[in-house]
Amino acid sequence: MPQKKQTVSLVLGSGGARGMAHVGVIRWLEDHNYEIKSISGCSIGAAIGGAYAMGNLEQFVAWLEKYKRSDMYYMLDFMFGKGGFVKGDKVLETIKKQIGTELIENLPIKFTAVAADISNEEEVWLRKGSLSEAIRASISLPLFFTPYELNGVKLLDGGILNPTPIEPTLNDGTDLTIVVNLGGAPEVKLPEKQVKKDPWQRKLDIYINKMKKYRNKTSNEWSMMYVADQSFNAMQNAIAQQKMKMYPPDFVINIPRNKCNTLEFEKTAEMIEFGYKIAGDVLGKRHVVKAKASVG
């Protein structure tokens, strides 16, 4: 007799390109007898969650897997003096094309995109209306994108106030609530194993290291975007930890915050694979315990 699928409320956090790990988590859940009944997403989590709820996730992923850093410049309509560097109209058109234009209330899966109304200092839960516009509002990274006006309210990235939006799922009545947090503890990178090198290789390494040191001294490492990105990540991480203490989910899948940078979408395939693996690491133990219990 087939085992009944366990229902899941899935919370997909914000964190730029690290959010491609969301795709790997979703694939793992589908492969292991879980049914996603509800999704609450913020920023990239809203984009991935919305694509899945729409039934267009694989199309969206196929497009992103072809993404190159140079492609980004064709999608950006730069402007200045309106609250951000990028107007975002081209991004909205891309969302419509790659994800869809359905109304949220007509989706087969309950879906909430979370944005931030900073004028009133409150979250906005987008559960009705245009899916593509809700995603555009939720991904409005401060300083980078201009705020998106929806229903007369200017909205920014939901991660400002709630990077892991658990609250919209509290009354779902599903078996499990699973959070994918993109601000996990940094991954510790072990030093590479030292291999004996010939004298010429050692001299070349010394020269390269000297050039790196010189470049670091002369380059402006603390660019405005770097400072803004790191500050935003630090703020989100602190808020996410508070929210998860207030509303403890059944499981948290933590993606290391140094796994990739905010705009490194060229690492899509790598992050999807990592998301699948870490979902297995966190949730796979549960299957082992259940199997032992059924045998006993």
XYZ file of C-alpha atoms in Angstrom:
296
model
C 0.000 0.000 0.000
C 1.500 3.373 -0.986
C 2.539 5.522 1.946
C 0.485 8.689 2.368
C 2.371 11.824 1.430
C 3.170 14.196 4.262
C 1.982 17.732 3.641
C 4.423 20.606 3.959
C 4.282 24.350 4.482
C 7.503 25.538 2.861
C 9.126 28.825 3.878
C 11.677 30.085 1.356
C 13.989 32.804 2.636
C 15.748 35.720 0.972
C 19.398 35.756 -0.046
C 19.901 36.380 -3.748
C 21.565 33.653 -5.813
C 21.866 31.395 -2.758
C 18.136 30.964 -3.238
C 18.757 28.572 -6.102
C 19.275 26.061 -3.285
C 15.482 26.340 -2.811
C 15.087 24.450 -6.080
C 17.205 21.562 -4.802
C 15.169 21.390 -1.593
C 11.900 21.323 -3.553
C 13.197 18.540 -5.799
C 14.282 16.504 -2.767
C 10.846 16.860 -1.168
C 9.146 15.764 -4.380
C 11.449 12.745 -4.668
C 10.771 11.634 -1.070
C 6.986 11.522 -0.773
C 6.239 15.032 0.500
C 3.458 17.228 -0.844
C 4.018 20.981 -0.754
C 0.620 22.476 0.079
C 1.687 26.003 0.966
C 4.601 28.335 0.208
C 5.602 31.569 1.886
C 8.482 33.296 0.142
C 10.540 36.425 0.421
C 12.667 37.982 -2.345
C 14.333 35.109 -4.254
C 12.155 32.788 -2.169
C 9.085 34.507 -3.607
C 10.438 34.067 -7.142
C 11.236 30.357 -6.717
C 8.089 29.671 -4.708
C 5.914 31.549 -7.175
C 7.408 29.677 -10.120
C 6.728 26.357 -8.373
C 3.172 27.294 -7.408
C 2.572 28.377 -11.010
C 3.937 25.076 -12.337
C 6.767 26.785 -14.229
C 9.720 26.092 -11.941
C 11.614 23.891 -14.390
C 11.189 26.454 -17.181
C 12.495 29.182 -14.861
C 15.449 27.021 -13.804
C 16.312 26.108 -17.408
C 16.497 29.825 -18.205
C 18.678 30.559 -15.163
C 21.043 27.688 -15.925
C 21.926 29.462 -19.182
C 22.488 32.719 -17.294
C 25.801 34.525 -17.596
C 26.911 37.557 -15.602
C 26.911 39.588 -18.823
C 23.219 38.732 -19.347
C 22.318 40.746 -16.275
C 23.190 44.035 -17.962
C 20.573 43.455 -20.663
C 17.929 43.099 -17.941
C 18.792 46.270 -16.049
C 17.249 49.631 -16.884
C 19.519 51.972 -14.963
C 18.233 55.211 -13.511
C 19.213 57.560 -10.699
C 17.378 59.640 -8.129
C 14.269 57.451 -7.731
C 15.260 55.373 -4.712
C 17.378 52.845 -6.601
C 19.816 52.331 -9.480
C 17.519 50.036 -11.468
C 13.943 50.817 -12.493
C 13.045 47.122 -12.788
C 10.632 47.193 -15.744
C 12.802 44.760 -17.726
C 13.004 42.455 -14.709
C 9.203 42.492 -14.419
C 8.886 41.551 -18.096
C 11.333 38.689 -17.549
C 9.304 37.457 -14.558
C 6.123 37.532 -16.646
C 7.790 35.590 -19.455
C 9.658 32.989 -17.387
C 7.274 32.502 -14.432
C 3.837 33.674 -15.527
C 1.082 36.245 -15.134
C -1.532 34.238 -13.231
C -3.452 35.672 -10.287
C -2.157 34.382 -6.949
C -5.631 33.358 -5.788
C -5.957 31.058 -8.819
C -2.754 29.103 -8.153
C -3.125 25.404 -7.251
C -0.833 25.886 -4.224
C -1.423 28.435 -1.468
C 1.188 31.148 -1.970
C 2.295 34.268 -0.106
C 4.944 36.720 -1.296
C 6.240 38.968 1.470
C 7.296 42.558 0.801
C 8.061 45.519 3.065
C 6.177 48.798 3.367
C 8.942 50.837 4.975
C 6.858 54.021 5.103
C 4.614 52.325 7.666
C 7.317 49.928 8.901
C 5.245 46.807 8.311
C 5.224 43.600 6.316
C 2.843 43.208 3.415
C 1.576 39.719 2.626
C 0.709 39.478 -1.056
C -1.881 36.706 -1.411
C -4.065 38.108 -4.170
C -3.529 39.817 -7.478
C -0.768 39.538 -10.065
C 1.857 36.895 -9.261
C 4.517 38.637 -11.348
C 3.932 41.997 -9.657
C 4.028 40.393 -6.201
C 7.402 38.832 -7.024
C 8.724 42.126 -8.437
C 7.735 43.881 -5.195
C 9.282 41.196 -3.006
C 12.663 41.271 -4.799
C 13.085 45.065 -4.596
C 16.525 45.050 -3.001
C 17.100 48.442 -1.307
C 19.347 50.876 -3.219
C 19.579 48.445 -6.143
C 15.946 48.328 -7.349
C 13.498 51.189 -7.103
C 10.552 50.491 -4.770
C 7.612 48.880 -6.572
C 4.258 50.594 -6.184
C 1.359 48.196 -5.713
C -2.137 49.251 -4.672
C -0.831 52.724 -3.907
C 1.917 51.489 -1.570
C 5.646 51.613 -2.346
C 7.139 48.221 -1.516
C 10.676 46.944 -1.017
C 12.359 43.576 -0.466
C 10.523 41.630 2.231
C 13.853 40.599 3.748
C 14.096 44.043 5.329
C 11.492 43.008 7.911
C 11.115 39.235 7.604
C 13.696 37.209 5.643
C 12.167 33.869 6.740
C 8.395 34.526 6.665
C 6.973 31.734 8.811
C 3.893 33.603 10.072
C 1.837 33.289 6.837
C 1.951 29.482 7.242
C 0.873 29.252 10.901
C -2.760 28.312 10.171
C -2.087 26.003 7.232
C -2.851 22.751 9.048
C -0.076 20.868 7.247
C 1.976 18.048 8.768
C 5.274 19.944 8.723
C 6.675 23.440 8.431
C 10.098 23.522 6.785
C 12.194 26.689 6.564
C 15.028 27.186 4.083
C 17.234 29.883 5.609
C 19.787 31.421 3.243
C 21.699 33.123 6.049
C 23.203 30.042 7.668
C 26.569 29.994 9.427
C 29.481 30.497 7.011
C 30.940 27.382 5.474
C 34.420 26.606 6.789
C 36.769 25.977 3.903
C 39.567 23.575 4.742
C 43.044 24.388 3.407
C 44.012 22.521 0.282
C 46.305 19.550 0.734
C 49.879 20.649 0.153
C 51.491 18.974 -2.822
C 55.233 19.053 -3.344
C 55.965 21.463 -6.179
C 58.979 21.846 -8.417
C 61.200 24.958 -7.927
C 59.744 26.781 -10.948
C 56.179 26.293 -9.681
C 57.170 27.587 -6.231
C 58.722 30.720 -7.792
C 55.573 31.271 -9.868
C 53.384 30.938 -6.759
C 55.523 33.500 -4.897
C 55.148 35.955 -7.791
C 51.367 35.432 -8.017
C 50.955 35.937 -4.261
C 52.954 39.190 -4.419
C 50.722 40.450 -7.240
C 47.592 39.543 -5.252
C 48.851 41.478 -2.228
C 49.643 44.496 -4.399
C 46.229 44.362 -6.075
C 44.455 44.160 -2.717
C 46.351 47.209 -1.455
C 45.517 49.285 -4.512
C 41.930 48.142 -5.076
C 38.885 49.530 -3.298
C 37.570 46.337 -1.705
C 34.914 48.158 0.319
C 32.792 49.360 -2.571
C 29.380 50.859 -1.917
C 27.570 47.759 -3.203
C 29.773 45.480 -1.096
C 29.014 47.461 2.059
C 25.286 47.582 1.257
C 25.163 43.853 0.486
C 27.052 42.800 3.616
C 25.029 45.147 5.819
C 21.751 43.838 4.402
C 22.853 40.229 4.908
C 23.886 40.895 8.512
C 20.550 42.551 9.255
C 18.586 39.722 7.643
C 20.505 37.050 9.543
C 19.735 38.681 12.889
C 16.028 39.047 12.070
C 15.772 35.481 10.745
C 17.167 34.038 13.978
C 14.658 36.055 16.027
C 11.728 34.972 13.857
C 12.649 31.295 14.061
C 12.825 31.531 17.855
C 9.404 33.182 17.964
C 7.792 30.671 15.581
C 9.861 27.458 15.721
C 9.398 25.392 12.542
C 9.678 21.613 12.458
C 12.861 21.733 10.395
C 15.342 24.399 9.326
C 17.591 23.862 6.324
C 20.469 26.323 6.628
C 22.365 27.428 3.525
C 25.777 28.955 4.437
C 25.711 32.674 3.731
C 29.159 32.520 2.098
C 28.165 29.721 -0.288
C 27.791 32.259 -3.084
C 27.317 35.999 -3.516
C 23.997 37.760 -3.997
C 24.252 38.108 -7.790
C 26.208 34.925 -8.643
C 23.384 33.308 -10.595
C 25.970 31.641 -12.817
C 26.254 29.187 -9.897
C 22.631 28.075 -10.343
C 23.406 24.401 -11.047
C 25.898 24.214 -8.170
C 23.446 25.742 -5.685
C 20.594 23.469 -6.785
C 22.801 20.437 -6.228
C 23.854 21.762 -2.824
C 20.227 22.393 -1.822
C 19.274 18.820 -2.738
C 22.168 17.398 -0.746
C 21.610 19.460 2.389
C 17.872 18.716 2.333
C 18.824 15.050 2.427
C 21.262 15.681 5.276
C 18.584 17.416 7.369
C 15.452 15.465 6.443
C 16.964 12.128 5.452
C 17.561 11.184 9.102
C 13.828 11.432 9.620
C 13.248 8.718 7.033
C 15.781 6.431 8.726
C 14.052 6.847 12.104
C 10.619 6.184 10.574
C 11.915 3.072 8.805
C 13.358 1.683 12.049
C 10.096 2.389 13.866
C 8.042 0.537 11.243
C 10.386 -2.468 11.391
C 10.196 -2.518 15.193
